[in-house]
mmCIF file of C-alpha atoms in Angstrom:
data_model
loop_
_atom_site.group_PDB
_atom_site.id
_atom_site.type_symbol
_atom_site.label_atom_id
_atom_site.label_comp_id
_atom_site.label_asym_id
_atom_site.label_seq_id
_atom_site.Cartn_x
_atom_site.Cartn_y
_atom_site.Cartn_z
ATOM 1 C CA MET A 263 0.017 0.102 -0.136
ATOM 2 C CA ARG A 264 1.564 3.258 -1.163
ATOM 3 C CA ASN A 265 0.016 6.769 -1.510
ATOM 4 C CA GLU A 266 2.173 9.332 -3.654
ATOM 5 C CA TYR A 267 2.016 12.632 -2.131
ATOM 6 C CA ALA A 268 1.310 15.641 -4.335
ATOM 7 C CA ALA A 269 4.356 17.264 -5.935
ATOM 8 C CA ASP A 270 3.034 20.785 -6.003
ATOM 9 C CA LEU A 271 2.604 21.136 -2.130
ATOM 10 C CA GLY A 272 5.664 22.094 0.073
ATOM 11 C CA LEU A 273 6.951 23.862 3.023
ATOM 12 C CA SER A 274 9.803 26.454 2.936
ATOM 13 C CA GLU A 275 11.424 28.213 5.463
ATOM 14 C CA ALA A 276 9.687 31.454 4.063
ATOM 15 C CA ASP A 277 6.361 29.769 4.590
ATOM 16 C CA LEU A 278 6.874 29.542 8.297
ATOM 17 C CA ALA A 279 5.296 31.773 10.942
ATOM 18 C CA ALA A 280 7.487 33.674 13.431
ATOM 19 C CA ASP A 281 7.186 30.936 15.978
ATOM 20 C CA TRP A 282 6.132 27.208 16.557
ATOM 21 C CA HIS A 283 2.762 28.552 18.353
ATOM 22 C CA ALA A 284 1.919 30.695 15.425
ATOM 23 C CA GLN A 285 2.633 28.093 12.814
ATOM 24 C CA PHE A 286 0.746 25.335 14.841
ATOM 25 C CA ALA A 287 -2.195 27.630 15.141
ATOM 26 C CA ARG A 288 -2.094 28.159 11.292
ATOM 27 C CA TRP A 289 -2.007 24.477 10.457
ATOM 28 C CA PHE A 290 -4.528 23.532 13.207
ATOM 29 C CA ALA A 291 -7.019 26.001 11.673
ATOM 30 C CA ASP A 292 -6.431 24.525 8.298
ATOM 31 C CA ALA A 293 -7.190 20.971 9.854
ATOM 32 C CA VAL A 294 -10.542 22.123 11.376
ATOM 33 C CA ALA A 295 -11.508 24.007 8.143
ATOM 34 C CA SER A 296 -10.826 20.939 6.082
ATOM 35 C CA GLY A 297 -13.511 19.063 7.922
ATOM 36 C CA LEU A 298 -10.996 16.354 9.315
ATOM 37 C CA PRO A 299 -12.518 14.099 11.932
ATOM 38 C CA GLU A 300 -11.291 15.003 15.210
ATOM 39 C CA PRO A 301 -8.376 17.212 14.180
ATOM 40 C CA ASN A 302 -7.282 17.539 17.963
ATOM 41 C CA ALA A 303 -6.581 13.951 18.139
ATOM 42 C CA MET A 304 -3.053 13.339 18.840
ATOM 43 C CA VAL A 305 -0.700 10.359 19.496
ATOM 44 C CA LEU A 306 0.788 10.797 22.885
ATOM 45 C CA GLY A 307 4.037 8.656 23.709
ATOM 46 C CA THR A 308 5.395 8.156 27.020
ATOM 47 C CA ALA A 309 7.746 5.967 28.997
ATOM 48 C CA ASP A 310 7.943 4.368 32.456
ATOM 49 C CA ALA A 311 10.776 4.846 34.749
ATOM 50 C CA ALA A 312 12.714 1.889 33.282
ATOM 51 C CA GLY A 313 12.404 3.333 29.672
ATOM 52 C CA ARG A 314 9.660 0.941 28.323
ATOM 53 C CA PRO A 315 7.343 3.187 25.893
ATOM 54 C CA SER A 316 3.908 3.248 25.384
ATOM 55 C CA GLY A 317 1.562 5.154 23.112
ATOM 56 C CA ARG A 318 -2.184 6.056 22.898
ATOM 57 C CA THR A 319 -4.442 8.502 20.937
ATOM 58 C CA VAL A 320 -5.753 11.557 23.221
ATOM 59 C CA LEU A 321 -7.482 14.766 22.401
ATOM 60 C CA LEU A 322 -5.730 17.999 22.656
ATOM 61 C CA LYS A 323 -7.808 20.300 24.967
ATOM 62 C CA GLY A 324 -5.634 23.612 24.676
ATOM 63 C CA TYR A 325 -2.445 24.961 23.542
ATOM 64 C CA ASP A 326 -0.641 28.312 24.013
ATOM 65 C CA PRO A 327 2.996 29.480 23.969
ATOM 66 C CA GLN A 328 3.738 27.331 27.126
ATOM 67 C CA GLY A 329 2.654 24.089 25.342
ATOM 68 C CA PHE A 330 -0.020 21.551 24.534
ATOM 69 C CA VAL A 331 -2.639 20.464 27.270
ATOM 70 C CA LEU A 332 -4.456 17.131 27.785
ATOM 71 C CA PHE A 333 -6.483 15.959 30.688
ATOM 72 C CA THR A 334 -6.436 12.348 32.135
ATOM 73 C CA ASN A 335 -6.592 10.302 35.383
ATOM 74 C CA HIS A 336 -3.323 10.800 37.022
ATOM 75 C CA GLY A 337 -3.489 7.073 37.902
ATOM 76 C CA SER A 338 -3.744 5.876 34.470
ATOM 77 C CA ARG A 339 -0.649 4.373 32.712
ATOM 78 C CA LYS A 340 -0.052 7.652 31.019
ATOM 79 C CA GLY A 341 -0.664 9.487 34.158
ATOM 80 C CA THR A 342 1.738 7.443 36.136
ATOM 81 C CA GLU A 343 4.556 7.393 33.453
ATOM 82 C CA ALA A 344 4.279 11.176 33.004
ATOM 83 C CA LEU A 345 5.164 11.472 36.875
ATOM 84 C CA ALA A 346 7.708 8.864 36.805
ATOM 85 C CA ASN A 347 9.627 9.955 33.605
ATOM 86 C CA PRO A 348 8.240 13.471 32.659
ATOM 87 C CA TYR A 349 9.061 13.712 29.068
ATOM 88 C CA ALA A 350 6.582 12.815 26.104
ATOM 89 C CA SER A 351 5.997 12.962 22.066
ATOM 90 C CA LEU A 352 3.063 14.203 20.487
ATOM 91 C CA VAL A 353 1.970 13.310 16.904
ATOM 92 C CA PHE A 354 -0.771 15.091 14.982
ATOM 93 C CA PRO A 355 -1.483 12.767 12.082
ATOM 94 C CA TRP A 356 -3.229 15.124 9.724
ATOM 95 C CA PHE A 357 -3.001 12.710 6.597
ATOM 96 C CA PRO A 358 -5.770 13.964 4.501
ATOM 97 C CA SER A 359 -3.798 17.307 4.548
ATOM 98 C CA GLN A 360 -0.496 15.171 3.920
ATOM 99 C CA ARG A 361 0.746 17.023 6.934
ATOM 100 C CA GLN A 362 1.988 15.914 10.534
ATOM 101 C CA VAL A 363 3.299 17.909 13.492
ATOM 102 C CA VAL A 364 5.573 15.980 15.790
ATOM 103 C CA VAL A 365 6.430 17.389 19.350
ATOM 104 C CA ALA A 366 8.862 16.551 22.146
ATOM 105 C CA GLY A 367 9.135 17.976 25.438
ATOM 106 C CA ARG A 368 8.898 18.109 29.265
ATOM 107 C CA ILE A 369 5.450 17.097 30.950
ATOM 108 C CA GLU A 370 4.216 19.051 33.864
ATOM 109 C CA PRO A 371 0.921 19.076 35.790
ATOM 110 C CA VAL A 372 -1.369 22.074 34.980
ATOM 111 C CA ASP A 373 -2.505 23.948 38.111
ATOM 112 C CA ARG A 374 -5.445 23.039 39.851
ATOM 113 C CA ALA A 375 -7.960 26.044 38.853
ATOM 114 C CA GLU A 376 -7.179 25.107 35.190
ATOM 115 C CA THR A 377 -8.085 21.462 35.759
ATOM 116 C CA GLU A 378 -11.360 22.511 37.619
ATOM 117 C CA ALA A 379 -12.122 25.256 34.918
ATOM 118 C CA TYR A 380 -12.051 22.487 32.089
ATOM 119 C CA PHE A 381 -13.827 19.864 34.152
ATOM 120 C CA ALA A 382 -16.729 22.124 34.580
ATOM 121 C CA SER A 383 -17.012 22.504 30.926
ATOM 122 C CA ARG A 384 -17.383 18.713 30.289
ATOM 123 C CA PRO A 385 -20.847 17.062 29.931
ATOM 124 C CA ARG A 386 -22.159 15.712 33.030
ATOM 125 C CA GLY A 387 -21.906 12.096 31.775
ATOM 126 C CA SER A 388 -18.126 12.706 31.099
ATOM 127 C CA GLN A 389 -17.718 14.139 34.637
ATOM 128 C CA LEU A 390 -19.347 11.079 36.273
ATOM 129 C CA GLY A 391 -17.264 8.944 33.831
ATOM 130 C CA ALA A 392 -13.964 10.429 35.302
ATOM 131 C CA TRP A 393 -15.166 9.422 38.985
ATOM 132 C CA ALA A 394 -16.454 5.936 37.883
ATOM 133 C CA SER A 395 -13.463 4.636 35.966
ATOM 134 C CA GLU A 396 -10.117 3.577 37.383
ATOM 135 C CA GLN A 397 -8.417 4.168 34.135
ATOM 136 C CA SER A 398 -6.054 1.473 32.999
ATOM 137 C CA ARG A 399 -6.820 -0.825 35.737
ATOM 138 C CA VAL A 400 -7.926 -4.546 35.032
ATOM 139 C CA ILE A 401 -11.847 -4.938 35.757
ATOM 140 C CA GLY A 402 -13.779 -8.143 35.673
ATOM 141 C CA ASP A 403 -16.272 -7.204 33.032
ATOM 142 C CA ARG A 404 -18.392 -4.333 31.456
ATOM 143 C CA ALA A 405 -21.071 -4.726 34.253
ATOM 144 C CA ALA A 406 -18.622 -3.768 36.808
ATOM 145 C CA LEU A 407 -17.943 -0.488 35.102
ATOM 146 C CA ASP A 408 -21.662 0.173 34.514
ATOM 147 C CA ALA A 409 -22.379 -0.536 38.217
ATOM 148 C CA GLY A 410 -19.552 1.854 39.126
ATOM 149 C CA TYR A 411 -21.028 4.454 36.939
ATOM 150 C CA ARG A 412 -24.516 3.985 38.426
ATOM 151 C CA ALA A 413 -23.143 4.151 41.983
ATOM 152 C CA VAL A 414 -21.506 7.591 41.099
ATOM 153 C CA ALA A 415 -24.508 8.800 39.458
ATOM 154 C CA GLU A 416 -26.531 8.219 42.678
ATOM 155 C CA ARG A 417 -23.781 9.795 44.858
ATOM 156 C CA PHE A 418 -23.806 13.101 43.004
ATOM 157 C CA ALA A 419 -27.581 12.999 42.175
ATOM 158 C CA ASP A 420 -28.117 16.148 44.152
ATOM 159 C CA VAL A 421 -24.706 17.641 43.199
ATOM 160 C CA ASP A 422 -24.309 20.372 40.431
ATOM 161 C CA PRO A 423 -21.792 20.768 39.255
ATOM 162 C CA VAL A 424 -19.909 17.552 39.779
ATOM 163 C CA PRO A 425 -16.408 18.352 41.415
ATOM 164 C CA ALA A 426 -13.308 17.465 39.638
ATOM 165 C CA PRO A 427 -11.824 14.167 41.212
ATOM 166 C CA PRO A 428 -8.568 14.736 43.077
ATOM 167 C CA HIS A 429 -6.949 11.964 41.023
ATOM 168 C CA TRP A 430 -7.781 13.761 37.833
ATOM 169 C CA GLY A 431 -6.235 16.645 36.170
ATOM 170 C CA GLY A 432 -4.179 18.207 33.231
ATOM 171 C CA LEU A 433 -0.899 17.573 31.855
ATOM 172 C CA ARG A 434 1.091 20.215 29.644
ATOM 173 C CA VAL A 435 3.935 19.098 27.235
ATOM 174 C CA ARG A 436 6.253 22.032 27.208
ATOM 175 C CA PRO A 437 7.879 21.835 23.856
ATOM 176 C CA GLU A 438 11.582 21.438 23.308
ATOM 177 C CA THR A 439 11.199 20.835 19.588
ATOM 178 C CA VAL A 440 8.112 21.140 17.279
ATOM 179 C CA GLU A 441 8.470 19.722 13.760
ATOM 180 C CA PHE A 442 6.158 20.575 10.872
ATOM 181 C CA TRP A 443 6.100 17.717 8.247
ATOM 182 C CA GLN A 444 4.619 18.328 4.801
ATOM 183 C CA GLY A 445 4.486 15.406 2.551
ATOM 184 C CA ARG A 446 6.280 15.725 -0.979
ATOM 185 C CA ALA A 447 6.555 13.381 -4.064
ATOM 186 C CA SER A 448 9.162 10.619 -4.109
ATOM 187 C CA ARG A 449 9.255 10.559 -0.219
ATOM 188 C CA LEU A 450 11.380 13.840 -0.411
ATOM 189 C CA HIS A 451 9.151 15.491 2.276
ATOM 190 C CA ASP A 452 9.679 18.873 3.898
ATOM 191 C CA ARG A 453 10.656 18.651 7.576
ATOM 192 C CA LEU A 454 11.190 21.957 9.587
ATOM 193 C CA ARG A 455 11.754 21.912 12.972
ATOM 194 C CA PHE A 456 11.717 24.521 15.808
ATOM 195 C CA ARG A 457 14.225 23.629 18.236
ATOM 196 C CA ARG A 458 14.828 25.310 21.782
ATOM 197 C CA THR A 459 18.466 26.506 22.183
ATOM 198 C CA ALA A 460 17.964 27.899 25.750
ATOM 199 C CA PRO A 461 16.451 26.460 28.864
ATOM 200 C CA ASP A 462 12.488 27.422 29.271
ATOM 201 C CA PRO A 463 12.719 30.651 31.164
ATOM 202 C CA GLY A 464 9.110 30.381 32.522
ATOM 203 C CA PRO A 465 5.454 31.119 31.518
ATOM 204 C CA ALA A 466 6.120 33.469 28.750
ATOM 205 C CA ASP A 467 8.034 30.614 26.971
ATOM 206 C CA ASP A 468 10.322 33.137 25.204
ATOM 207 C CA GLY A 469 13.374 31.063 25.173
ATOM 208 C CA ARG A 470 15.636 31.265 22.095
ATOM 209 C CA TRP A 471 14.591 28.841 19.185
ATOM 210 C CA VAL A 472 16.277 27.967 15.871
ATOM 211 C CA VAL A 473 14.568 26.507 12.658
ATOM 212 C CA GLU A 474 16.194 23.531 11.288
ATOM 213 C CA ARG A 475 15.444 21.578 8.208
ATOM 214 C CA LEU A 476 15.490 17.816 8.500
ATOM 215 C CA ALA A 477 16.361 15.340 5.766
ATOM 216 C CA PRO A 478 13.394 13.237 4.973
#
């Protein structure tokens, strides 16, 4: 199975925005406008303390110059790995646009106020699900999960809004590299990478960056 990429598409250094955040915003808007299903879906790669990797598809819930934010049960596989080995990769596979964005950086928890604000925006069913599911744990069968959900629904029947569970919260990937990949003919793809050249100075994320072209 082979798909030949379009010869007339490309990504040059002159095409890039001034920084990775503005370039991501541009491509993300293109992905949304194209009608791509779940354009905020991304593959999150983490590793445990021994370096054994794992990956899964999650949803991006926010981004700004500080990084990319997702939310999860901190007791899940990705949550425990993020705490044990706080580095991650992200891949946005926008194949219909013949584009990918690849991110690598450090993981940090978001502050509690940000977690609670996002949790309050979720549908009530999703809020209850966050309480009912011990994410990544082995369970006996589907009936056990459904029973747990019913118990949580009864527990919070008269509670509105449902509070965020203490074990649930946000993770931010603060990028050290952000690569923009554009498919080209003959597998000679364009790969332009923003790479941080100085330590992250803080919330403004105004560290020095360089742009590098990578061989496909």
